[in-house]
Amino acid sequence: MDHHPVLNARHGEKPAAGSTMKPYWGYPSRELPCPGVPNQCEYLDAVWWMHSRAMLFSLILWAILGGLLVFFLVSRVVKPARSRNAIVGFESGKTAAPMGTWARLWKSNAATGRKFLLPESMHSVFGNVTRLQLLLLAVLLVYLLVFSFVAIWYKNLLTPVKGTTSFSRRTGLGGFSNRLGVFAYALTPLSVFLSQRESILSLLTGMPSQSFNFLHRWLGHIIFFQSMVHTIGWTIIEARLYQPQPKVYKGFVKDLYIMWGIVAMAMISFIWVFSFPAVIKKTGYEFFRKTHCVVALVYIGACWGHWGYGFESAQATLQSFDDQEGRVVRVNFKHNHGPWHPGQHFYLTFPTLSVWQNHPFTVASLPSALPAISHHTYIIRCLNGETSKLGQLALKIEAEKTTTPVILSGPYGPPSLCEPGNLLLIAGGTGITMAHPLFLSRAQQLREQQGRRSGKVQLVWIIRRIQDLEWMGPELSILKQYLSKEQDSLSIRIFVTREVESTIYDKDSKESSEEDGATEVASSSSNKSQSGHVSNLVRKYPGFEVQWLGDHHPDLGQVVTEFVEGADECAGSVSVVGSGPRGMGTSLRAGVAHINDGARVSKGEEKYDVHLHWDDRHD
């Protein structure tokens, strides 16, 4: 889970320099070591411990429910059926063969179970329900009762409030209230399953959907009671136990997640009140049926808004780069999820633009060892449609210095592009997002191997103008640091196809000769800063080469041939990974096909066995 400053502040915890964050499922990350006073740290340890127990108990609850479903399903599958011979014998008046041992055992146990569980009990309280239904309800109630009070911190501590003479009272009430909230949250899907006419539970158990109505009604009572106690508990904590008042409580009710909690409590209260038979009789069944469904949907959505951990979108910053061909947007954000392999892609949705569209983009960064701080970088060329809107949004986000939500799914793509051996990476335009993480990954592997050679790796990036280097400016600076230590194995070649070498220096001299003036000085200062940054990126460096072509593209067949000729014989075959416009893919396929030489491979020159992986781009 990501760090949640609002909830952490609720418990009196503020981030400290040099601290590390321990992720928790369904709760803000825990800061370690604890930055507070001893009493406060003991309380904070208890808060996160109680929450982890609550998540464990809810998981066990669903494991038990799943076990019951499996039991009923297996019972239906292994239930012995009367043989055809017995049925035929019965129809012809002959004596049927005696039951087998398994059939006798099964039928005797089933008959005994029906004898004790089929009769109805406690009519005055529950109505016409069987003992089996009452038994299931009793087991659920006992579990919830026991585990609502187990693993609760039963202490009462006072901690001073900084800057005041007040003391906040720390108890286990918050953990208890959260425990009930977690249980209510966990039981909501079960309540939905129990309410359906075409229920999957009927398919698994063989029971008619009407038999689940009793459990659905009483589960609603349980969820309402748990939600009410959860709300009252936190109201007492924030309005009475935490100090100073009324400052703490006023800030509490203004938080967005608390507002959603109030909405959820209002919705479940409406459902509970208007589900009593006497109320249904007065309002009519149609009113009950329609409002029950609509309000339940609002309740579930409000629960999501109140406790949205695990469902939150990433918050991204956008940076735009304009050139004569249009606009390119760099997207950066951190998101807590599992790792991905270099060269894989995610489908991104920008809810600010549309929740109905998503597009695949290759992530230009490597995953972090800690999932909670995995950093994503994407370079996106703005074309027509959704990406055009993204370019306009980037200008707005940059001007306001804010972020925009991003929803991602993935990763997708081949997981084995970064295998040992000779590797040539060729990128055209935004295709650098595929080539960069592969190059960086191999560079890190070479550093870990401490000089042991495992093949040559070269990155070729074909761009239209030298300013395009700014798309990946920070990353290029890092790659150069690896070049200085692995000159024999790593190299980078930049091809500029629509400028000559003097362009950037001409701009520098022109900008320095501009006359003074408010507007001109501001413009010159900005341009000098940009061109100065580009000058640093193109500065000569071991293993780093920039070639200015002016008005044509490089001969990719020659690029492939030069790399293969200089590849390490001991590293085996050569892998070529390309990403860029389709025309570039055509040239690259021809170049790779030309250099493959079966005769030389048969003589032991394995580097002439050249493989190609191509990824189409529109840039």
PDB file of C-alpha atoms in Angstrom, residues 46-265:
ATOM      1  CA  ALA A  46      -0.840  -2.119  18.042  1.00  0.00           C
ATOM      2  CA  VAL A  47      -2.865  -0.323  15.331  1.00  0.00           C
ATOM      3  CA  TRP A  48      -1.042  -2.018  12.457  1.00  0.00           C
ATOM      4  CA  TRP A  49      -0.953  -5.360  14.285  1.00  0.00           C
ATOM      5  CA  MET A  50      -4.725  -5.291  14.879  1.00  0.00           C
ATOM      6  CA  HIS A  51      -5.321  -4.420  11.242  1.00  0.00           C
ATOM      7  CA  SER A  52      -3.180  -7.296   9.975  1.00  0.00           C
ATOM      8  CA  ARG A  53      -5.169  -9.663  12.240  1.00  0.00           C
ATOM      9  CA  ALA A  54      -8.435  -8.273  10.864  1.00  0.00           C
ATOM     10  CA  MET A  55      -7.333  -8.985   7.290  1.00  0.00           C
ATOM     11  CA  LEU A  56      -6.222 -12.491   8.298  1.00  0.00           C
ATOM     12  CA  PHE A  57      -9.536 -13.271  10.036  1.00  0.00           C
ATOM     13  CA  SER A  58     -11.555 -12.048   7.044  1.00  0.00           C
ATOM     14  CA  LEU A  59      -9.436 -14.261   4.788  1.00  0.00           C
ATOM     15  CA  ILE A  60     -10.073 -17.251   7.079  1.00  0.00           C
ATOM     16  CA  LEU A  61     -13.796 -16.460   7.015  1.00  0.00           C
ATOM     17  CA  TRP A  62     -13.879 -16.657   3.230  1.00  0.00           C
ATOM     18  CA  ALA A  63     -11.741 -19.809   3.301  1.00  0.00           C
ATOM     19  CA  ILE A  64     -14.378 -21.437   5.539  1.00  0.00           C
ATOM     20  CA  LEU A  65     -17.181 -20.291   3.244  1.00  0.00           C
ATOM     21  CA  GLY A  66     -15.273 -21.630   0.249  1.00  0.00           C
ATOM     22  CA  GLY A  67     -14.739 -24.923   2.084  1.00  0.00           C
ATOM     23  CA  LEU A  68     -18.480 -25.250   2.685  1.00  0.00           C
ATOM     24  CA  LEU A  69     -19.192 -24.685  -1.005  1.00  0.00           C
ATOM     25  CA  VAL A  70     -16.593 -27.302  -1.953  1.00  0.00           C
ATOM     26  CA  PHE A  71     -18.168 -29.723   0.533  1.00  0.00           C
ATOM     27  CA  PHE A  72     -21.647 -29.302  -0.974  1.00  0.00           C
ATOM     28  CA  LEU A  73     -20.250 -29.565  -4.501  1.00  0.00           C
ATOM     29  CA  VAL A  74     -18.285 -32.746  -3.737  1.00  0.00           C
ATOM     30  CA  SER A  75     -21.339 -34.182  -2.012  1.00  0.00           C
ATOM     31  CA  ARG A  76     -23.336 -33.758  -5.190  1.00  0.00           C
ATOM     32  CA  VAL A  77     -20.588 -35.313  -7.311  1.00  0.00           C
ATOM     33  CA  VAL A  78     -19.899 -38.402  -5.162  1.00  0.00           C
ATOM     34  CA  LYS A  79     -23.531 -39.018  -4.196  1.00  0.00           C
ATOM     35  CA  PRO A  80     -24.299 -42.673  -5.145  1.00  0.00           C
ATOM     36  CA  ALA A  81     -27.100 -43.186  -7.677  1.00  0.00           C
ATOM     37  CA  ARG A  82     -29.296 -46.234  -8.014  1.00  0.00           C
ATOM     38  CA  SER A  83     -28.009 -48.568 -10.697  1.00  0.00           C
ATOM     39  CA  ARG A  84     -30.000 -49.172 -13.867  1.00  0.00           C
ATOM     40  CA  ASN A  85     -30.374 -52.870 -13.003  1.00  0.00           C
ATOM     41  CA  ALA A  86     -32.045 -51.994  -9.717  1.00  0.00           C
ATOM     42  CA  ILE A  87     -34.466 -49.644 -11.489  1.00  0.00           C
ATOM     43  CA  VAL A  88     -35.321 -52.242 -14.152  1.00  0.00           C
ATOM     44  CA  GLY A  89     -35.806 -54.888 -11.501  1.00  0.00           C
ATOM     45  CA  PHE A  90     -38.153 -52.630  -9.599  1.00  0.00           C
ATOM     46  CA  GLU A  91     -40.217 -51.883 -12.719  1.00  0.00           C
ATOM     47  CA  SER A  92     -40.527 -55.588 -13.614  1.00  0.00           C
ATOM     48  CA  GLY A  93     -41.483 -56.589 -10.094  1.00  0.00           C
ATOM     49  CA  LYS A  94     -38.277 -58.468  -9.425  1.00  0.00           C
ATOM     50  CA  THR A  95     -36.280 -58.196  -6.223  1.00  0.00           C
ATOM     51  CA  ALA A  96     -33.621 -55.458  -6.514  1.00  0.00           C
ATOM     52  CA  ALA A  97     -30.031 -56.141  -5.690  1.00  0.00           C
ATOM     53  CA  PRO A  98     -29.001 -54.991  -2.197  1.00  0.00           C
ATOM     54  CA  MET A  99     -27.252 -51.603  -1.818  1.00  0.00           C
ATOM     55  CA  GLY A 100     -23.497 -51.483  -1.785  1.00  0.00           C
ATOM     56  CA  THR A 101     -21.492 -50.467   1.286  1.00  0.00           C
ATOM     57  CA  TRP A 102     -20.840 -46.935   0.036  1.00  0.00           C
ATOM     58  CA  ALA A 103     -24.477 -46.331  -0.902  1.00  0.00           C
ATOM     59  CA  ARG A 104     -25.679 -47.693   2.444  1.00  0.00           C
ATOM     60  CA  LEU A 105     -23.248 -45.493   4.379  1.00  0.00           C
ATOM     61  CA  TRP A 106     -24.134 -42.414   2.364  1.00  0.00           C
ATOM     62  CA  LYS A 107     -27.897 -42.864   2.582  1.00  0.00           C
ATOM     63  CA  SER A 108     -27.837 -43.629   6.296  1.00  0.00           C
ATOM     64  CA  ASN A 109     -25.843 -40.486   7.083  1.00  0.00           C
ATOM     65  CA  ALA A 110     -28.106 -38.386   4.824  1.00  0.00           C
ATOM     66  CA  ALA A 111     -31.222 -39.731   6.535  1.00  0.00           C
ATOM     67  CA  THR A 112     -29.751 -39.029   9.978  1.00  0.00           C
ATOM     68  CA  GLY A 113     -28.870 -35.498   8.919  1.00  0.00           C
ATOM     69  CA  ARG A 114     -32.373 -34.827   7.633  1.00  0.00           C
ATOM     70  CA  LYS A 115     -33.873 -36.219  10.835  1.00  0.00           C
ATOM     71  CA  PHE A 116     -32.137 -33.561  12.947  1.00  0.00           C
ATOM     72  CA  LEU A 117     -31.626 -30.632  10.513  1.00  0.00           C
ATOM     73  CA  LEU A 118     -34.798 -30.623   8.420  1.00  0.00           C
ATOM     74  CA  PRO A 119     -37.353 -29.702  11.130  1.00  0.00           C
ATOM     75  CA  GLU A 120     -38.147 -26.052  11.793  1.00  0.00           C
ATOM     76  CA  SER A 121     -37.251 -24.346  15.076  1.00  0.00           C
ATOM     77  CA  MET A 122     -37.752 -21.011  16.851  1.00  0.00           C
ATOM     78  CA  HIS A 123     -40.732 -19.911  14.742  1.00  0.00           C
ATOM     79  CA  SER A 124     -41.403 -16.818  16.843  1.00  0.00           C
ATOM     80  CA  VAL A 125     -37.981 -15.334  16.105  1.00  0.00           C
ATOM     81  CA  PHE A 126     -36.886 -16.645  12.703  1.00  0.00           C
ATOM     82  CA  GLY A 127     -40.091 -17.820  11.040  1.00  0.00           C
ATOM     83  CA  ASN A 128     -40.301 -20.947   8.893  1.00  0.00           C
ATOM     84  CA  VAL A 129     -36.659 -21.926   8.615  1.00  0.00           C
ATOM     85  CA  THR A 130     -34.933 -25.274   9.030  1.00  0.00           C
ATOM     86  CA  ARG A 131     -32.407 -26.176  11.664  1.00  0.00           C
ATOM     87  CA  LEU A 132     -29.755 -26.391   8.912  1.00  0.00           C
ATOM     88  CA  GLN A 133     -30.269 -22.706   8.090  1.00  0.00           C
ATOM     89  CA  LEU A 134     -30.147 -21.842  11.786  1.00  0.00           C
ATOM     90  CA  LEU A 135     -26.973 -23.905  12.191  1.00  0.00           C
ATOM     91  CA  LEU A 136     -25.228 -22.021   9.371  1.00  0.00           C
ATOM     92  CA  LEU A 137     -26.280 -18.688  10.871  1.00  0.00           C
ATOM     93  CA  ALA A 138     -25.125 -19.779  14.334  1.00  0.00           C
ATOM     94  CA  VAL A 139     -21.698 -20.838  13.047  1.00  0.00           C
ATOM     95  CA  LEU A 140     -21.283 -17.473  11.295  1.00  0.00           C
ATOM     96  CA  LEU A 141     -22.368 -15.527  14.397  1.00  0.00           C
ATOM     97  CA  VAL A 142     -20.033 -17.458  16.676  1.00  0.00           C
ATOM     98  CA  TYR A 143     -17.083 -16.891  14.333  1.00  0.00           C
ATOM     99  CA  LEU A 144     -17.775 -13.148  14.072  1.00  0.00           C
ATOM    100  CA  LEU A 145     -18.346 -12.803  17.813  1.00  0.00           C
ATOM    101  CA  VAL A 146     -15.146 -14.601  18.772  1.00  0.00           C
ATOM    102  CA  PHE A 147     -12.843 -12.992  16.227  1.00  0.00           C
ATOM    103  CA  SER A 148     -14.241  -9.501  16.780  1.00  0.00           C
ATOM    104  CA  PHE A 149     -12.679  -9.547  20.247  1.00  0.00           C
ATOM    105  CA  VAL A 150      -9.623 -11.762  19.700  1.00  0.00           C
ATOM    106  CA  ALA A 151      -6.276  -9.993  19.030  1.00  0.00           C
ATOM    107  CA  ILE A 152      -7.463  -6.593  20.266  1.00  0.00           C
ATOM    108  CA  TRP A 153      -5.104  -4.273  22.143  1.00  0.00           C
ATOM    109  CA  TYR A 154      -6.752  -3.944  25.580  1.00  0.00           C
ATOM    110  CA  LYS A 155      -4.769  -1.002  26.950  1.00  0.00           C
ATOM    111  CA  ASN A 156      -5.345   2.640  27.793  1.00  0.00           C
ATOM    112  CA  LEU A 157      -2.460   5.101  27.256  1.00  0.00           C
ATOM    113  CA  LEU A 158      -2.126   8.876  27.336  1.00  0.00           C
ATOM    114  CA  THR A 159       0.181  10.615  24.855  1.00  0.00           C
ATOM    115  CA  PRO A 160       0.967  14.359  24.896  1.00  0.00           C
ATOM    116  CA  VAL A 161      -0.192  16.520  21.986  1.00  0.00           C
ATOM    117  CA  LYS A 162       2.708  18.587  20.633  1.00  0.00           C
ATOM    118  CA  GLY A 163       2.302  22.310  21.162  1.00  0.00           C
ATOM    119  CA  THR A 164      -0.549  21.961  23.677  1.00  0.00           C
ATOM    120  CA  THR A 165      -1.152  20.846  27.246  1.00  0.00           C
ATOM    121  CA  SER A 166      -3.688  18.246  26.064  1.00  0.00           C
ATOM    122  CA  PHE A 167      -3.331  14.483  26.067  1.00  0.00           C
ATOM    123  CA  SER A 168      -4.790  12.055  23.547  1.00  0.00           C
ATOM    124  CA  ARG A 169      -6.165   8.798  24.884  1.00  0.00           C
ATOM    125  CA  ARG A 170      -4.963   5.718  22.993  1.00  0.00           C
ATOM    126  CA  THR A 171      -7.114   2.574  23.272  1.00  0.00           C
ATOM    127  CA  GLY A 172      -7.965  -0.520  21.288  1.00  0.00           C
ATOM    128  CA  LEU A 173     -11.334   0.942  20.268  1.00  0.00           C
ATOM    129  CA  GLY A 174      -9.979   1.964  16.866  1.00  0.00           C
ATOM    130  CA  GLY A 175      -8.716  -1.544  16.122  1.00  0.00           C
ATOM    131  CA  PHE A 176     -12.016  -3.052  17.296  1.00  0.00           C
ATOM    132  CA  SER A 177     -14.033  -0.626  15.154  1.00  0.00           C
ATOM    133  CA  ASN A 178     -11.841  -1.355  12.137  1.00  0.00           C
ATOM    134  CA  ARG A 179     -12.252  -5.102  12.749  1.00  0.00           C
ATOM    135  CA  LEU A 180     -16.024  -4.775  12.487  1.00  0.00           C
ATOM    136  CA  GLY A 181     -15.666  -2.562   9.417  1.00  0.00           C
ATOM    137  CA  VAL A 182     -13.452  -5.144   7.715  1.00  0.00           C
ATOM    138  CA  PHE A 183     -15.949  -7.917   8.495  1.00  0.00           C
ATOM    139  CA  ALA A 184     -18.849  -5.842   7.148  1.00  0.00           C
ATOM    140  CA  TYR A 185     -16.820  -5.158   3.998  1.00  0.00           C
ATOM    141  CA  ALA A 186     -15.960  -8.861   3.620  1.00  0.00           C
ATOM    142  CA  LEU A 187     -19.571 -10.026   4.108  1.00  0.00           C
ATOM    143  CA  THR A 188     -21.019  -7.647   1.494  1.00  0.00           C
ATOM    144  CA  PRO A 189     -20.163  -9.854  -1.537  1.00  0.00           C
ATOM    145  CA  LEU A 190     -21.681 -12.868   0.258  1.00  0.00           C
ATOM    146  CA  SER A 191     -24.878 -10.917   0.846  1.00  0.00           C
ATOM    147  CA  VAL A 192     -25.042 -10.116  -2.881  1.00  0.00           C
ATOM    148  CA  PHE A 193     -24.569 -13.782  -3.830  1.00  0.00           C
ATOM    149  CA  LEU A 194     -27.309 -14.846  -1.419  1.00  0.00           C
ATOM    150  CA  SER A 195     -29.790 -12.372  -2.939  1.00  0.00           C
ATOM    151  CA  GLN A 196     -29.573 -13.534  -6.561  1.00  0.00           C
ATOM    152  CA  ARG A 197     -32.318 -15.603  -8.161  1.00  0.00           C
ATOM    153  CA  GLU A 198     -30.001 -17.157 -10.758  1.00  0.00           C
ATOM    154  CA  SER A 199     -27.421 -17.799  -8.074  1.00  0.00           C
ATOM    155  CA  ILE A 200     -24.109 -19.550  -8.536  1.00  0.00           C
ATOM    156  CA  LEU A 201     -24.672 -20.885  -5.018  1.00  0.00           C
ATOM    157  CA  SER A 202     -27.671 -22.858  -6.310  1.00  0.00           C
ATOM    158  CA  LEU A 203     -25.498 -24.397  -9.026  1.00  0.00           C
ATOM    159  CA  LEU A 204     -22.840 -25.439  -6.517  1.00  0.00           C
ATOM    160  CA  THR A 205     -25.065 -26.667  -3.690  1.00  0.00           C
ATOM    161  CA  GLY A 206     -28.189 -27.831  -5.537  1.00  0.00           C
ATOM    162  CA  MET A 207     -30.366 -25.774  -3.170  1.00  0.00           C
ATOM    163  CA  PRO A 208     -33.096 -23.480  -4.548  1.00  0.00           C
ATOM    164  CA  SER A 209     -32.392 -19.744  -4.380  1.00  0.00           C
ATOM    165  CA  GLN A 210     -35.371 -19.231  -2.012  1.00  0.00           C
ATOM    166  CA  SER A 211     -33.527 -21.140   0.708  1.00  0.00           C
ATOM    167  CA  PHE A 212     -30.844 -18.399   0.771  1.00  0.00           C
ATOM    168  CA  ASN A 213     -33.290 -15.554   1.489  1.00  0.00           C
ATOM    169  CA  PHE A 214     -33.187 -16.214   5.233  1.00  0.00           C
ATOM    170  CA  LEU A 215     -29.382 -15.944   5.371  1.00  0.00           C
ATOM    171  CA  HIS A 216     -29.474 -12.857   3.120  1.00  0.00           C
ATOM    172  CA  ARG A 217     -31.866 -11.053   5.497  1.00  0.00           C
ATOM    173  CA  TRP A 218     -29.906 -11.859   8.626  1.00  0.00           C
ATOM    174  CA  LEU A 219     -26.611 -11.089   6.967  1.00  0.00           C
ATOM    175  CA  GLY A 220     -28.059  -7.626   6.281  1.00  0.00           C
ATOM    176  CA  HIS A 221     -28.780  -7.218  10.002  1.00  0.00           C
ATOM    177  CA  ILE A 222     -25.206  -8.250  10.828  1.00  0.00           C
ATOM    178  CA  ILE A 223     -23.645  -5.858   8.307  1.00  0.00           C
ATOM    179  CA  PHE A 224     -25.811  -2.984   9.561  1.00  0.00           C
ATOM    180  CA  PHE A 225     -24.891  -3.671  13.196  1.00  0.00           C
ATOM    181  CA  GLN A 226     -21.166  -3.936  12.383  1.00  0.00           C
ATOM    182  CA  SER A 227     -21.261  -0.719  10.318  1.00  0.00           C
ATOM    183  CA  MET A 228     -23.099   1.156  13.066  1.00  0.00           C
ATOM    184  CA  VAL A 229     -20.614   0.105  15.759  1.00  0.00           C
ATOM    185  CA  HIS A 230     -17.725   0.932  13.393  1.00  0.00           C
ATOM    186  CA  THR A 231     -19.139   4.449  12.869  1.00  0.00           C
ATOM    187  CA  ILE A 232     -19.917   5.082  16.541  1.00  0.00           C
ATOM    188  CA  GLY A 233     -16.499   3.814  17.615  1.00  0.00           C
ATOM    189  CA  TRP A 234     -14.568   6.156  15.332  1.00  0.00           C
ATOM    190  CA  THR A 235     -16.852   9.062  16.206  1.00  0.00           C
ATOM    191  CA  ILE A 236     -15.985   8.571  19.897  1.00  0.00           C
ATOM    192  CA  ILE A 237     -12.274   8.364  19.078  1.00  0.00           C
ATOM    193  CA  GLU A 238     -12.172  11.461  16.865  1.00  0.00           C
ATOM    194  CA  ALA A 239     -14.641  13.588  18.854  1.00  0.00           C
ATOM    195  CA  ARG A 240     -13.534  12.653  22.357  1.00  0.00           C
ATOM    196  CA  LEU A 241     -10.351  10.598  22.775  1.00  0.00           C
ATOM    197  CA  TYR A 242      -8.095  12.466  20.320  1.00  0.00           C
ATOM    198  CA  GLN A 243      -7.115  16.018  21.294  1.00  0.00           C
ATOM    199  CA  PRO A 244      -7.308  18.979  20.867  1.00  0.00           C
ATOM    200  CA  GLN A 245     -11.036  19.342  20.287  1.00  0.00           C
ATOM    201  CA  PRO A 246     -12.982  20.425  18.300  1.00  0.00           C
ATOM    202  CA  LYS A 247     -10.073  20.871  15.859  1.00  0.00           C
ATOM    203  CA  VAL A 248      -9.464  17.145  15.441  1.00  0.00           C
ATOM    204  CA  TYR A 249     -13.107  16.258  14.818  1.00  0.00           C
ATOM    205  CA  LYS A 250     -13.654  19.126  12.367  1.00  0.00           C
ATOM    206  CA  GLY A 251     -10.674  17.985  10.322  1.00  0.00           C
ATOM    207  CA  PHE A 252     -11.875  14.381  10.567  1.00  0.00           C
ATOM    208  CA  VAL A 253     -15.324  14.934   9.032  1.00  0.00           C
ATOM    209  CA  LYS A 254     -13.862  17.017   6.179  1.00  0.00           C
ATOM    210  CA  ASP A 255     -11.709  14.165   4.834  1.00  0.00           C
ATOM    211  CA  LEU A 256     -13.042  12.699   1.601  1.00  0.00           C
ATOM    212  CA  TYR A 257     -12.843   9.099   2.745  1.00  0.00           C
ATOM    213  CA  ILE A 258     -14.876   9.973   5.856  1.00  0.00           C
ATOM    214  CA  MET A 259     -17.530  11.642   3.703  1.00  0.00           C
ATOM    215  CA  TRP A 260     -17.806   8.443   1.686  1.00  0.00           C
ATOM    216  CA  GLY A 261     -18.081   6.493   4.935  1.00  0.00           C
ATOM    217  CA  ILE A 262     -21.004   8.701   6.023  1.00  0.00           C
ATOM    218  CA  VAL A 263     -22.702   8.093   2.662  1.00  0.00           C
ATOM    219  CA  ALA A 264     -22.188   4.327   3.010  1.00  0.00           C
ATOM    220  CA  MET A 265     -23.653   4.374   6.533  1.00  0.00           C
TER     221      MET A 265
END
